[in-house]
Every structure is written in structure tokens, then in C-alpha cells.
Amino acid sequence: MSTFQQNLEKYAELAVKVGVNIQPEQTLVVNTTIDAAEFVRLVVRKAYEAGAKNVVVNWTDDTVTRTKYELAPAEAFLEYPEWRAKETEELAKAGAAFMSVLSSSPDLLKGIATEKIANFQKASGKALSTFRKYVQSDKVSWTVIGVPSVAWANTVFANEPEEKRVDLLWDAIFKASRVDQEQPIEAWKQHDKNLHEKVDYLNNKAYKKLHYKAPGTDLTIELPENHLWCGAGSINEEGFEFMANMPTEEVFTVPHKTGVNGTVASTKPLSYGGNIIDNFSVTFKDGRIVDVNAEQGEEILRQLVETDEGSHYLGEVALVPHRSPISESNILYYNTLFDENASNHLAIGSAYAFCIKGGKTMSSEELAAAGLNESITHVDFMIGSDKMDIDGITADGKTEAVFRNGDWAF
């Protein structure tokens, strides 16, 4: 059995060699909080050992972030540093790879005025819109991973002894990310192959619509012509593979912007803008969100929908079997990176250009004409359960089972 330090080393190596798949002479940009400092130092070492030219680390601190939201004037949240946005764009243009290390408390900004949160989400979304297009068309390699903090572990394992919580979260992350296996890199290659079997099946079917049925959910989603299902590994503009999310259990595509009708109910809490949104439903008409309700966090959910015009529509449809490793762990992470990989989910906001044939080289106008949504935000929310059925509807109106009782039907 591997020691904690051995697992930490394997995790860092996995993030560098499989996550971003750093190449010789490439720059790596790491966005992280100081809670993950020990792990990030390992990532820096692994990246240089793999041949990276430069590693740029952008540090944040949750306490500093919370203090700003508490004490800074309202106008401070209407702007995003132009120099930082330009730096990110220049690094992307130069072919850098990007790694985000998540460890913040799920309710870091609980009790903060929702206007401040919404305004900063808009400001940062607008400022980083060019960079987002690089990411959503696979021009650059990028990955998102998780590292425990005390605050996050206290939320996930609130019923466990305090001194055990961080270790329990580390163990859960190692398992979800396949770090606990003897050869994690080989395990990820096999996992990638397994997910692509589902991708190939769905791409061969080329369904016109998907119909979701579950308690509180009756939703029909039209898929655009020439849509592509994707899963696990991606390929950047230079032809190098990378793994955008670690862990990942999903296969996903884009909906037609104006082809979503009905109501869908959430099945897991959503941590967004430093707040928890829970027990909510979203209603669509001709693609547009026309109503939302939530037992907790309704105001922040409404602010999300009002981010811009595109945030009134969906940008992603993702399928994850209920009997997936993260779901079967019965751990609620209060972190979308993990929780979305335990559940079917949808995303409010922008669509991934690579989920349509030829999309990586299309202009914004061409993508819109093909039915893809554009927005300055992209927020996943979880809708799957063991009670969900999904039918695929073919172009000639034939109905076929895709999911039954929360699991693949083929």
C-alpha cells in the first residue's frame, strides 16, 4: 500500500503528465489557493522535471478574498484587472497550459451581498471572454483538480472527528482520481478508452433529441445537427492530448440553444459564487430559462441566470451513470468537479465549440448559426439519480432507451 507522500507524488505527476500533459519548453500556469501550497510545490517540481520552460503560480487566499467581499466598496466588484486578463490571453496565445487547483470552502461567501458576487462574476467573465474561447475550443491544454483544505473537509465530513476530516478527503480524492491504483497513468488510459466506447455509440446514433424523466423532471433537449459527444481526453491545437477534468466520468455534448423545453429538478447541491444552492428546479421554453425555484440560494441562482443573455440558455448536456465510482462512494463533495461526475448534469451558459463537427475553427457567428450558445459563464448543475430514465429520439421519430434507472441502457 502506498504511503500518503507516495500518493501525493503520484497525484502531482498525474496532474502534470496526464492532466495538462506538459511538453518540453512549454509554460505551465497554475491557479490555486495557499491551502494547496504543499501540493503545488510538488506540481512545480514535476513540471520542470518533465521539461517545462516556466511555471507561473497565481496564489489566492480565502481569508483575503472573504475580507475583500466584507469590506471593499461596491464599485470594487465592477472591475477585473485588465493587466491580468491580458497576461492570461498572452500566455494562452503563446501555447501555455493551465491548471486550476480547487480547495476553497463551498460556502466561502455565505452571507455576502449577492450583488457583489454577481457583479464580480460578470466583470471577470467579460474580461476573460477571449481566454474562455481558447479553452472551449481546445486551443490550449487545461485541467482542473481538487486538493483538500480544512474548510472544505469540514463541510464534506462534518460528522467525522475533526482531526480525521482532511485525511478522509485526501483518501476520497486519491480514489476518485485513480491515484490509489498501482499505475495511475495506465489506469487513466484504460478509463479514457472505456468512456470512448460510450462516445462512439452515441455519435453513431446521432440522436435528434433526448427526453429526460425523473421525479420533478420532464425535459426534452434537442441536439444540433453534426453534434459530437466527447469524453475523458481532449486534443489541443498542437495535437497533444490532455485531461480537462480529473476526475471525470462523463460523456457530454451541446444542446441546441433554442431546443430545450420542460422542467428539470436538481439532485445535488450546487456550490456557486461561494454559496450553496440546493433543492432547485429550472424551467425552459424554446431553450430559454423562464423560471427558477430553490429552497436554498434562490437569489444567487437568479443572479446566475441574469449574468448575460447567454446565461438564460444551456451550453452542455452530460451523461454520467448513477453506478459510477464517485456516486457509489456516497460522498457529497459540495464541489462541482467531483459531484458532477456522480450525476447526469447540465450547464447553464456557454457551449464547447469542439462538441460540433468543425467547431474548433468556427467563428462565433458560425457557432451561433449551428445552434450553440455563447455566454461569459458556464456553470454545471446536477440532475441525475437512480430514478432517471432518458430516451434518445432519432431524426425519424424512433425512441430508444439511453438510460434506465440512472444507468446506461446499452
mmCIF file of C-alpha atoms in Angstrom:
data_model
loop_
_atom_site.group_PDB
_atom_site.id
_atom_site.type_symbol
_atom_site.label_atom_id
_atom_site.label_comp_id
_atom_site.label_asym_id
_atom_site.label_seq_id
_atom_site.Cartn_x
_atom_site.Cartn_y
_atom_site.Cartn_z
ATOM 1 C CA MET A 1 0.000 0.000 0.000
ATOM 2 C CA SER A 2 1.287 3.465 -0.937
ATOM 3 C CA THR A 3 2.091 5.978 1.778
ATOM 4 C CA PHE A 4 0.424 9.397 1.779
ATOM 5 C CA GLN A 5 3.582 11.031 0.426
ATOM 6 C CA GLN A 6 3.801 8.463 -2.393
ATOM 7 C CA ASN A 7 0.172 9.144 -3.314
ATOM 8 C CA LEU A 8 0.835 12.878 -3.240
ATOM 9 C CA GLU A 9 3.755 12.395 -5.645
ATOM 10 C CA LYS A 10 1.634 10.228 -7.932
ATOM 11 C CA TYR A 11 -1.173 12.805 -7.895
ATOM 12 C CA ALA A 12 1.195 15.627 -8.845
ATOM 13 C CA GLU A 13 2.728 13.520 -11.613
ATOM 14 C CA LEU A 14 -0.740 12.592 -12.891
ATOM 15 C CA ALA A 15 -1.805 16.244 -12.968
ATOM 16 C CA VAL A 16 1.309 17.227 -14.926
ATOM 17 C CA LYS A 17 1.673 14.260 -17.306
ATOM 18 C CA VAL A 18 -1.996 13.330 -17.915
ATOM 19 C CA GLY A 19 -3.938 16.413 -16.827
ATOM 20 C CA VAL A 20 -2.127 19.112 -18.805
ATOM 21 C CA ASN A 21 0.372 16.696 -20.427
ATOM 22 C CA ILE A 22 3.130 19.304 -20.225
ATOM 23 C CA GLN A 23 5.516 19.369 -23.189
ATOM 24 C CA PRO A 24 9.208 20.329 -23.322
ATOM 25 C CA GLU A 25 9.741 24.114 -23.385
ATOM 26 C CA GLN A 26 6.060 24.752 -22.548
ATOM 27 C CA THR A 27 4.879 27.167 -19.845
ATOM 28 C CA LEU A 28 2.514 25.934 -17.137
ATOM 29 C CA VAL A 29 0.164 28.344 -15.352
ATOM 30 C CA VAL A 30 -1.208 27.138 -12.001
ATOM 31 C CA ASN A 31 -4.146 28.952 -10.372
ATOM 32 C CA THR A 32 -4.501 27.918 -6.740
ATOM 33 C CA THR A 33 -5.141 28.923 -3.150
ATOM 34 C CA ILE A 34 -2.453 28.903 -0.478
ATOM 35 C CA ASP A 35 -4.241 25.923 1.153
ATOM 36 C CA ALA A 36 -2.766 23.750 -1.610
ATOM 37 C CA ALA A 37 0.799 25.109 -1.291
ATOM 38 C CA GLU A 38 2.495 21.814 -0.404
ATOM 39 C CA PHE A 39 0.904 20.023 -3.341
ATOM 40 C CA VAL A 40 1.531 22.886 -5.784
ATOM 41 C CA ARG A 41 5.240 22.905 -4.908
ATOM 42 C CA LEU A 42 5.291 19.241 -5.968
ATOM 43 C CA VAL A 43 3.477 20.105 -9.212
ATOM 44 C CA VAL A 44 6.082 22.790 -9.956
ATOM 45 C CA ARG A 45 8.900 20.281 -9.454
ATOM 46 C CA LYS A 46 7.200 17.614 -11.591
ATOM 47 C CA ALA A 47 6.539 20.153 -14.362
ATOM 48 C CA TYR A 48 10.177 21.276 -14.544
ATOM 49 C CA GLU A 49 11.342 17.660 -14.414
ATOM 50 C CA ALA A 50 9.053 16.956 -17.399
ATOM 51 C CA GLY A 51 10.717 19.772 -19.376
ATOM 52 C CA ALA A 52 8.575 22.836 -18.688
ATOM 53 C CA LYS A 53 10.276 26.148 -19.529
ATOM 54 C CA ASN A 54 8.420 28.217 -16.934
ATOM 55 C CA VAL A 55 5.851 27.540 -14.221
ATOM 56 C CA VAL A 56 3.737 30.546 -13.238
ATOM 57 C CA VAL A 57 1.787 30.191 -9.978
ATOM 58 C CA ASN A 58 -1.094 32.576 -9.223
ATOM 59 C CA TRP A 59 -1.874 32.375 -5.497
ATOM 60 C CA THR A 60 -5.088 33.413 -3.768
ATOM 61 C CA ASP A 61 -6.107 33.240 -0.108
ATOM 62 C CA ASP A 62 -9.680 32.523 1.002
ATOM 63 C CA THR A 63 -9.379 34.749 4.063
ATOM 64 C CA VAL A 64 -8.204 37.678 1.927
ATOM 65 C CA THR A 65 -10.987 37.010 -0.585
ATOM 66 C CA ARG A 66 -13.654 36.924 2.134
ATOM 67 C CA THR A 67 -12.265 40.117 3.714
ATOM 68 C CA LYS A 68 -12.483 41.967 0.410
ATOM 69 C CA TYR A 69 -16.130 40.972 -0.051
ATOM 70 C CA GLU A 70 -16.896 42.078 3.505
ATOM 71 C CA LEU A 71 -15.097 45.432 3.494
ATOM 72 C CA ALA A 72 -14.361 46.665 -0.045
ATOM 73 C CA PRO A 73 -16.736 49.242 -1.603
ATOM 74 C CA ALA A 74 -19.357 48.008 -4.070
ATOM 75 C CA GLU A 75 -17.554 49.552 -7.060
ATOM 76 C CA ALA A 76 -14.545 47.264 -6.435
ATOM 77 C CA PHE A 77 -16.606 44.344 -7.747
ATOM 78 C CA LEU A 78 -17.476 46.048 -11.028
ATOM 79 C CA GLU A 79 -13.969 45.635 -12.400
ATOM 80 C CA TYR A 80 -11.423 42.934 -13.155
ATOM 81 C CA PRO A 81 -7.727 43.816 -13.604
ATOM 82 C CA GLU A 82 -7.153 44.381 -17.316
ATOM 83 C CA TRP A 83 -3.474 43.510 -16.960
ATOM 84 C CA ARG A 84 -4.344 40.107 -15.515
ATOM 85 C CA ALA A 85 -6.770 39.314 -18.328
ATOM 86 C CA LYS A 86 -4.197 40.398 -20.935
ATOM 87 C CA GLU A 87 -1.486 38.324 -19.254
ATOM 88 C CA THR A 88 -3.735 35.240 -19.367
ATOM 89 C CA GLU A 89 -4.542 35.851 -23.051
ATOM 90 C CA GLU A 90 -0.863 36.318 -23.948
ATOM 91 C CA LEU A 91 0.119 33.124 -22.146
ATOM 92 C CA ALA A 92 -2.645 31.224 -23.962
ATOM 93 C CA LYS A 93 -1.590 32.642 -27.333
ATOM 94 C CA ALA A 94 1.966 31.529 -26.599
ATOM 95 C CA GLY A 95 0.767 27.945 -26.006
ATOM 96 C CA ALA A 96 0.863 27.733 -22.213
ATOM 97 C CA ALA A 97 -1.018 25.013 -20.356
ATOM 98 C CA PHE A 98 -3.356 25.897 -17.466
ATOM 99 C CA MET A 99 -4.034 24.019 -14.229
ATOM 100 C CA SER A 100 -6.677 25.033 -11.684
ATOM 101 C CA VAL A 101 -6.314 23.581 -8.177
ATOM 102 C CA LEU A 102 -9.589 23.826 -6.253
ATOM 103 C CA SER A 103 -9.687 23.804 -2.460
ATOM 104 C CA SER A 104 -11.924 26.678 -1.330
ATOM 105 C CA SER A 105 -14.736 26.341 1.172
ATOM 106 C CA PRO A 106 -18.023 25.632 -0.651
ATOM 107 C CA ASP A 107 -19.749 28.461 1.198
ATOM 108 C CA LEU A 108 -16.821 30.876 1.407
ATOM 109 C CA LEU A 109 -19.057 33.862 0.617
ATOM 110 C CA LYS A 110 -22.136 32.829 2.590
ATOM 111 C CA GLY A 111 -23.939 35.936 3.846
ATOM 112 C CA ILE A 112 -22.214 38.291 1.393
ATOM 113 C CA ALA A 113 -24.491 40.600 -0.632
ATOM 114 C CA THR A 114 -25.425 38.729 -3.803
ATOM 115 C CA GLU A 115 -24.976 41.919 -5.871
ATOM 116 C CA LYS A 116 -21.251 41.964 -5.113
ATOM 117 C CA ILE A 117 -20.869 38.318 -6.134
ATOM 118 C CA ALA A 118 -22.938 38.733 -9.301
ATOM 119 C CA ASN A 119 -21.097 41.906 -10.332
ATOM 120 C CA PHE A 120 -17.688 40.296 -9.954
ATOM 121 C CA GLN A 121 -18.812 37.195 -11.855
ATOM 122 C CA LYS A 122 -19.895 39.469 -14.715
ATOM 123 C CA ALA A 123 -16.735 41.577 -14.621
ATOM 124 C CA SER A 124 -14.383 38.597 -14.588
ATOM 125 C CA GLY A 125 -16.471 36.768 -17.196
ATOM 126 C CA LYS A 126 -16.281 39.692 -19.621
ATOM 127 C CA ALA A 127 -12.583 40.297 -19.040
ATOM 128 C CA LEU A 128 -11.683 36.630 -19.591
ATOM 129 C CA SER A 129 -14.053 36.012 -22.524
ATOM 130 C CA THR A 130 -11.224 35.687 -25.071
ATOM 131 C CA PHE A 131 -9.356 33.236 -22.858
ATOM 132 C CA ARG A 132 -12.572 31.254 -22.357
ATOM 133 C CA LYS A 133 -12.849 30.809 -26.124
ATOM 134 C CA TYR A 134 -9.327 29.366 -26.156
ATOM 135 C CA VAL A 135 -10.383 26.859 -23.503
ATOM 136 C CA GLN A 136 -13.748 25.969 -25.033
ATOM 137 C CA SER A 137 -12.300 25.312 -28.459
ATOM 138 C CA ASP A 138 -9.420 23.178 -27.097
ATOM 139 C CA LYS A 139 -6.740 25.558 -28.378
ATOM 140 C CA VAL A 140 -4.853 25.145 -25.091
ATOM 141 C CA SER A 141 -4.343 22.267 -22.672
ATOM 142 C CA TRP A 142 -6.029 22.704 -19.313
ATOM 143 C CA THR A 143 -7.039 20.680 -16.303
ATOM 144 C CA VAL A 144 -8.993 21.139 -13.066
ATOM 145 C CA ILE A 145 -8.145 19.124 -9.949
ATOM 146 C CA GLY A 146 -9.011 19.254 -6.250
ATOM 147 C CA VAL A 147 -6.873 19.468 -3.106
ATOM 148 C CA PRO A 148 -8.360 19.423 0.430
ATOM 149 C CA SER A 149 -8.487 22.454 2.681
ATOM 150 C CA VAL A 150 -9.622 22.350 6.304
ATOM 151 C CA ALA A 151 -12.757 24.374 5.489
ATOM 152 C CA TRP A 152 -13.719 22.122 2.582
ATOM 153 C CA ALA A 153 -13.050 18.919 4.561
ATOM 154 C CA ASN A 154 -15.118 20.266 7.459
ATOM 155 C CA THR A 155 -18.089 20.639 5.103
ATOM 156 C CA VAL A 156 -17.770 17.219 3.441
ATOM 157 C CA PHE A 157 -17.046 15.214 6.604
ATOM 158 C CA ALA A 158 -18.868 17.292 9.212
ATOM 159 C CA ASN A 159 -19.996 14.143 11.066
ATOM 160 C CA GLU A 160 -16.480 12.719 11.440
ATOM 161 C CA PRO A 161 -13.928 13.567 14.160
ATOM 162 C CA GLU A 162 -12.298 16.893 13.329
ATOM 163 C CA GLU A 163 -8.763 15.529 13.260
ATOM 164 C CA LYS A 164 -9.693 12.930 10.596
ATOM 165 C CA ARG A 165 -11.555 15.132 8.117
ATOM 166 C CA VAL A 166 -8.686 16.339 5.910
ATOM 167 C CA ASP A 167 -7.218 12.822 5.680
ATOM 168 C CA LEU A 168 -10.614 11.406 4.732
ATOM 169 C CA LEU A 169 -10.967 13.977 1.947
ATOM 170 C CA TRP A 170 -7.477 13.210 0.680
ATOM 171 C CA ASP A 171 -8.330 9.491 0.589
ATOM 172 C CA ALA A 172 -11.562 10.202 -1.300
ATOM 173 C CA ILE A 173 -9.782 12.404 -3.858
ATOM 174 C CA PHE A 174 -6.985 9.858 -4.374
ATOM 175 C CA LYS A 175 -9.580 7.152 -5.028
ATOM 176 C CA ALA A 176 -11.774 9.302 -7.311
ATOM 177 C CA SER A 177 -8.682 10.326 -9.300
ATOM 178 C CA ARG A 178 -7.332 6.736 -9.523
ATOM 179 C CA VAL A 179 -4.195 7.767 -7.626
ATOM 180 C CA ASP A 180 -4.691 4.836 -5.242
ATOM 181 C CA GLN A 181 -4.033 2.399 -8.082
ATOM 182 C CA GLU A 182 -0.564 0.976 -8.660
ATOM 183 C CA GLN A 183 -0.154 2.612 -12.071
ATOM 184 C CA PRO A 184 -2.474 5.640 -12.212
ATOM 185 C CA ILE A 185 -1.334 6.798 -15.656
ATOM 186 C CA GLU A 186 -2.146 3.402 -17.191
ATOM 187 C CA ALA A 187 -5.452 3.323 -15.285
ATOM 188 C CA TRP A 188 -6.391 6.673 -16.845
ATOM 189 C CA LYS A 189 -5.549 5.417 -20.336
ATOM 190 C CA GLN A 190 -7.917 2.459 -19.822
ATOM 191 C CA HIS A 191 -10.607 4.732 -18.362
ATOM 192 C CA ASP A 192 -10.309 7.027 -21.382
ATOM 193 C CA LYS A 193 -10.768 4.019 -23.675
ATOM 194 C CA ASN A 194 -13.857 2.841 -21.754
ATOM 195 C CA LEU A 195 -15.563 6.239 -21.948
ATOM 196 C CA HIS A 196 -14.855 6.450 -25.662
ATOM 197 C CA GLU A 197 -16.897 3.284 -26.219
ATOM 198 C CA LYS A 198 -19.964 5.242 -24.992
ATOM 199 C CA VAL A 199 -18.915 8.272 -27.038
ATOM 200 C CA ASP A 200 -18.657 6.198 -30.214
ATOM 201 C CA TYR A 201 -22.058 4.573 -29.644
ATOM 202 C CA LEU A 202 -23.812 7.910 -29.150
ATOM 203 C CA ASN A 203 -22.045 9.528 -32.101
ATOM 204 C CA ASN A 204 -23.104 6.642 -34.333
ATOM 205 C CA LYS A 205 -26.718 7.080 -33.162
ATOM 206 C CA ALA A 206 -26.724 10.881 -33.752
ATOM 207 C CA TYR A 207 -29.971 11.348 -31.798
ATOM 208 C CA LYS A 208 -32.127 14.346 -32.668
ATOM 209 C CA LYS A 209 -33.411 14.769 -29.107
ATOM 210 C CA LEU A 210 -33.050 13.433 -25.572
ATOM 211 C CA HIS A 211 -36.081 13.095 -23.275
ATOM 212 C CA TYR A 212 -35.431 13.073 -19.509
ATOM 213 C CA LYS A 213 -37.952 11.702 -16.994
ATOM 214 C CA ALA A 214 -37.459 11.593 -13.206
ATOM 215 C CA PRO A 215 -39.190 12.916 -10.084
ATOM 216 C CA GLY A 216 -39.605 16.637 -10.707
ATOM 217 C CA THR A 217 -38.085 16.321 -14.191
ATOM 218 C CA ASP A 218 -39.743 16.154 -17.595
ATOM 219 C CA LEU A 219 -37.349 17.723 -20.068
ATOM 220 C CA THR A 220 -36.712 17.448 -23.804
ATOM 221 C CA ILE A 221 -33.372 18.591 -25.223
ATOM 222 C CA GLU A 222 -32.832 18.946 -28.956
ATOM 223 C CA LEU A 223 -29.279 18.289 -30.134
ATOM 224 C CA PRO A 224 -27.853 20.323 -33.040
ATOM 225 C CA GLU A 225 -27.070 18.766 -36.386
ATOM 226 C CA ASN A 226 -23.485 17.471 -36.527
ATOM 227 C CA HIS A 227 -23.145 17.473 -32.727
ATOM 228 C CA LEU A 228 -20.315 15.388 -31.270
ATOM 229 C CA TRP A 229 -20.254 13.502 -27.990
ATOM 230 C CA CYS A 230 -16.940 13.777 -26.151
ATOM 231 C CA GLY A 231 -15.487 12.157 -23.070
ATOM 232 C CA ALA A 232 -12.358 11.984 -20.961
ATOM 233 C CA GLY A 233 -9.341 13.046 -23.038
ATOM 234 C CA SER A 234 -9.209 16.042 -25.380
ATOM 235 C CA ILE A 235 -6.659 17.133 -28.013
ATOM 236 C CA ASN A 236 -5.262 20.663 -28.178
ATOM 237 C CA GLU A 237 -4.435 22.771 -31.232
ATOM 238 C CA GLU A 238 -0.920 21.305 -31.392
ATOM 239 C CA GLY A 239 -2.248 17.732 -31.388
ATOM 240 C CA PHE A 240 -1.349 16.862 -27.790
ATOM 241 C CA GLU A 241 -3.798 15.009 -25.540
ATOM 242 C CA PHE A 242 -4.867 16.376 -22.170
ATOM 243 C CA MET A 243 -7.483 15.593 -19.499
ATOM 244 C CA ALA A 244 -9.575 18.671 -18.690
ATOM 245 C CA ASN A 245 -11.189 17.308 -15.508
ATOM 246 C CA MET A 246 -9.635 14.910 -13.025
ATOM 247 C CA PRO A 247 -11.728 13.046 -12.028
ATOM 248 C CA THR A 248 -14.123 12.619 -14.933
ATOM 249 C CA GLU A 249 -16.830 10.017 -15.509
ATOM 250 C CA GLU A 250 -18.940 11.900 -18.073
ATOM 251 C CA VAL A 251 -19.644 11.882 -21.775
ATOM 252 C CA PHE A 252 -21.042 15.188 -22.983
ATOM 253 C CA THR A 253 -22.208 17.261 -25.932
ATOM 254 C CA VAL A 254 -24.004 20.530 -26.695
ATOM 255 C CA PRO A 255 -27.757 21.191 -26.774
ATOM 256 C CA HIS A 256 -29.393 23.259 -29.486
ATOM 257 C CA LYS A 257 -29.732 26.674 -27.889
ATOM 258 C CA THR A 258 -33.460 27.083 -28.615
ATOM 259 C CA GLY A 259 -34.404 23.387 -28.399
ATOM 260 C CA VAL A 260 -34.832 22.841 -24.646
ATOM 261 C CA ASN A 261 -38.353 22.535 -23.187
ATOM 262 C CA GLY A 262 -39.752 21.428 -19.832
ATOM 263 C CA THR A 263 -38.619 21.381 -16.215
ATOM 264 C CA VAL A 264 -35.618 19.769 -14.543
ATOM 265 C CA ALA A 265 -35.019 19.261 -10.812
ATOM 266 C CA SER A 266 -31.614 19.311 -9.122
ATOM 267 C CA THR A 267 -30.428 16.230 -7.248
ATOM 268 C CA LYS A 268 -27.304 17.606 -5.528
ATOM 269 C CA PRO A 269 -26.370 20.964 -4.007
ATOM 270 C CA LEU A 270 -24.555 23.422 -6.278
ATOM 271 C CA SER A 271 -21.657 25.458 -4.876
ATOM 272 C CA TYR A 272 -21.569 28.674 -6.905
ATOM 273 C CA GLY A 273 -20.177 32.098 -6.112
ATOM 274 C CA GLY A 274 -19.133 30.991 -2.636
ATOM 275 C CA ASN A 275 -22.706 29.936 -1.786
ATOM 276 C CA ILE A 276 -24.739 26.733 -1.732
ATOM 277 C CA ILE A 277 -27.835 26.456 -3.979
ATOM 278 C CA ASP A 278 -29.967 23.437 -3.082
ATOM 279 C CA ASN A 279 -33.255 21.714 -3.949
ATOM 280 C CA PHE A 280 -33.925 23.797 -7.030
ATOM 281 C CA SER A 281 -35.731 23.451 -10.350
ATOM 282 C CA VAL A 282 -35.289 25.175 -13.696
ATOM 283 C CA THR A 283 -37.994 25.554 -16.368
ATOM 284 C CA PHE A 284 -37.256 26.127 -20.072
ATOM 285 C CA LYS A 285 -39.310 27.264 -23.041
ATOM 286 C CA ASP A 286 -37.719 27.197 -26.504
ATOM 287 C CA GLY A 287 -34.325 26.959 -24.831
ATOM 288 C CA ARG A 288 -34.701 29.969 -22.568
ATOM 289 C CA ILE A 289 -34.903 29.693 -18.771
ATOM 290 C CA VAL A 290 -38.302 31.120 -17.862
ATOM 291 C CA ASP A 291 -38.485 30.182 -14.176
ATOM 292 C CA VAL A 292 -36.274 29.010 -11.294
ATOM 293 C CA ASN A 293 -37.124 27.947 -7.744
ATOM 294 C CA ALA A 294 -34.799 26.960 -4.909
ATOM 295 C CA GLU A 295 -35.217 26.052 -1.257
ATOM 296 C CA GLN A 296 -31.751 27.472 -0.564
ATOM 297 C CA GLY A 297 -29.836 30.117 -2.544
ATOM 298 C CA GLU A 298 -32.636 31.149 -4.902
ATOM 299 C CA GLU A 299 -31.382 34.734 -5.145
ATOM 300 C CA ILE A 300 -27.873 33.659 -6.145
ATOM 301 C CA LEU A 301 -29.388 31.257 -8.705
ATOM 302 C CA ARG A 302 -31.437 34.086 -10.207
ATOM 303 C CA GLN A 303 -28.304 36.257 -10.323
ATOM 304 C CA LEU A 304 -26.526 33.453 -12.206
ATOM 305 C CA VAL A 305 -29.309 33.288 -14.821
ATOM 306 C CA GLU A 306 -29.140 37.084 -15.209
ATOM 307 C CA THR A 307 -25.351 37.147 -15.785
ATOM 308 C CA ASP A 308 -25.862 37.888 -19.502
ATOM 309 C CA GLU A 309 -28.189 36.906 -22.329
ATOM 310 C CA GLY A 310 -26.428 33.570 -22.880
ATOM 311 C CA SER A 311 -26.834 32.579 -19.223
ATOM 312 C CA HIS A 312 -30.568 32.186 -19.898
ATOM 313 C CA TYR A 313 -29.737 29.101 -22.020
ATOM 314 C CA LEU A 314 -27.874 25.785 -21.729
ATOM 315 C CA GLY A 315 -24.414 25.049 -23.080
ATOM 316 C CA GLU A 316 -23.772 21.416 -22.100
ATOM 317 C CA VAL A 317 -25.547 18.073 -21.768
ATOM 318 C CA ALA A 318 -23.602 15.421 -19.834
ATOM 319 C CA LEU A 319 -24.363 11.778 -19.082
ATOM 320 C CA VAL A 320 -22.919 10.020 -16.017
ATOM 321 C CA PRO A 321 -24.212 6.647 -14.770
ATOM 322 C CA HIS A 322 -25.503 6.561 -11.201
ATOM 323 C CA ARG A 323 -23.337 3.485 -10.638
ATOM 324 C CA SER A 324 -20.108 5.411 -11.182
ATOM 325 C CA PRO A 325 -17.241 5.301 -8.654
ATOM 326 C CA ILE A 326 -17.882 8.773 -7.204
ATOM 327 C CA SER A 327 -21.619 8.180 -6.913
ATOM 328 C CA GLU A 328 -21.093 4.818 -5.248
ATOM 329 C CA SER A 329 -18.762 6.384 -2.685
ATOM 330 C CA ASN A 330 -21.869 8.167 -1.296
ATOM 331 C CA ILE A 331 -19.738 11.246 -0.610
ATOM 332 C CA LEU A 332 -21.281 14.642 -1.291
ATOM 333 C CA TYR A 333 -18.306 16.871 -2.099
ATOM 334 C CA TYR A 334 -20.100 20.240 -2.374
ATOM 335 C CA ASN A 335 -17.717 20.803 -5.293
ATOM 336 C CA THR A 336 -18.912 20.572 -8.881
ATOM 337 C CA LEU A 337 -15.698 18.982 -10.189
ATOM 338 C CA PHE A 338 -16.485 15.888 -8.119
ATOM 339 C CA ASP A 339 -20.274 15.998 -7.751
ATOM 340 C CA GLU A 340 -20.887 16.392 -11.494
ATOM 341 C CA ASN A 341 -19.038 13.111 -12.004
ATOM 342 C CA ALA A 342 -21.537 11.308 -9.798
ATOM 343 C CA SER A 343 -24.578 12.524 -11.697
ATOM 344 C CA ASN A 344 -26.092 13.427 -15.041
ATOM 345 C CA HIS A 345 -25.767 17.169 -15.345
ATOM 346 C CA LEU A 346 -26.443 20.217 -17.493
ATOM 347 C CA ALA A 347 -24.583 23.511 -17.741
ATOM 348 C CA ILE A 348 -26.027 26.995 -17.843
ATOM 349 C CA GLY A 349 -24.082 29.248 -20.213
ATOM 350 C CA SER A 350 -21.518 28.797 -22.952
ATOM 351 C CA ALA A 351 -21.130 25.739 -25.177
ATOM 352 C CA TYR A 352 -17.914 23.915 -26.033
ATOM 353 C CA ALA A 353 -17.062 24.577 -29.688
ATOM 354 C CA PHE A 354 -15.356 21.188 -30.043
ATOM 355 C CA CYS A 355 -18.727 19.434 -29.493
ATOM 356 C CA ILE A 356 -19.778 20.092 -33.081
ATOM 357 C CA LYS A 357 -18.055 18.961 -36.284
ATOM 358 C CA GLY A 358 -15.577 21.615 -37.368
ATOM 359 C CA GLY A 359 -16.396 23.722 -34.315
ATOM 360 C CA LYS A 360 -12.795 24.259 -33.201
ATOM 361 C CA THR A 361 -12.170 26.544 -36.209
ATOM 362 C CA MET A 362 -15.620 28.182 -36.449
ATOM 363 C CA SER A 363 -16.224 31.863 -35.733
ATOM 364 C CA SER A 364 -18.670 32.948 -33.030
ATOM 365 C CA GLU A 365 -21.201 33.703 -35.756
ATOM 366 C CA GLU A 366 -20.825 30.252 -37.319
ATOM 367 C CA LEU A 367 -21.188 28.552 -33.939
ATOM 368 C CA ALA A 368 -24.346 30.565 -33.215
ATOM 369 C CA ALA A 369 -25.771 29.642 -36.618
ATOM 370 C CA ALA A 370 -25.142 25.972 -35.781
ATOM 371 C CA GLY A 371 -27.231 26.360 -32.600
ATOM 372 C CA LEU A 372 -24.503 26.747 -29.966
ATOM 373 C CA ASN A 373 -24.922 29.141 -27.055
ATOM 374 C CA GLU A 374 -22.396 31.818 -26.107
ATOM 375 C CA SER A 375 -22.046 33.333 -22.637
ATOM 376 C CA ILE A 376 -19.448 34.720 -20.262
ATOM 377 C CA THR A 377 -20.319 31.940 -17.797
ATOM 378 C CA HIS A 378 -20.536 28.137 -17.729
ATOM 379 C CA VAL A 379 -21.985 26.533 -14.590
ATOM 380 C CA ASP A 380 -22.784 22.822 -14.260
ATOM 381 C CA PHE A 381 -25.631 21.581 -12.074
ATOM 382 C CA MET A 382 -26.521 18.018 -11.150
ATOM 383 C CA ILE A 383 -29.818 16.363 -12.151
ATOM 384 C CA GLY A 384 -29.167 12.608 -12.160
ATOM 385 C CA SER A 385 -30.390 9.893 -9.804
ATOM 386 C CA ASP A 386 -31.233 6.189 -9.762
ATOM 387 C CA LYS A 387 -34.786 7.180 -10.761
ATOM 388 C CA MET A 388 -33.877 8.885 -14.045
ATOM 389 C CA ASP A 389 -34.817 7.498 -17.462
ATOM 390 C CA ILE A 390 -33.512 9.045 -20.683
ATOM 391 C CA ASP A 391 -34.731 8.243 -24.185
ATOM 392 C CA GLY A 392 -32.915 9.068 -27.390
ATOM 393 C CA ILE A 393 -35.209 10.206 -30.215
ATOM 394 C CA THR A 394 -33.941 9.662 -33.743
ATOM 395 C CA ALA A 395 -34.458 12.001 -36.703
ATOM 396 C CA ASP A 396 -37.323 9.795 -37.922
ATOM 397 C CA GLY A 397 -39.048 9.865 -34.509
ATOM 398 C CA LYS A 398 -37.978 6.461 -33.205
ATOM 399 C CA THR A 399 -37.478 6.270 -29.408
ATOM 400 C CA GLU A 400 -34.636 4.234 -27.891
ATOM 401 C CA ALA A 401 -33.535 3.732 -24.286
ATOM 402 C CA VAL A 402 -30.308 5.526 -23.354
ATOM 403 C CA PHE A 403 -30.647 5.460 -19.525
ATOM 404 C CA ARG A 404 -32.882 3.343 -17.309
ATOM 405 C CA ASN A 405 -32.993 3.795 -13.523
ATOM 406 C CA GLY A 406 -29.966 6.054 -13.682
ATOM 407 C CA ASP A 407 -27.675 3.744 -15.642
ATOM 408 C CA TRP A 408 -26.719 3.083 -19.245
ATOM 409 C CA ALA A 409 -29.354 1.085 -21.106
ATOM 410 C CA PHE A 410 -26.926 -0.158 -23.763
#
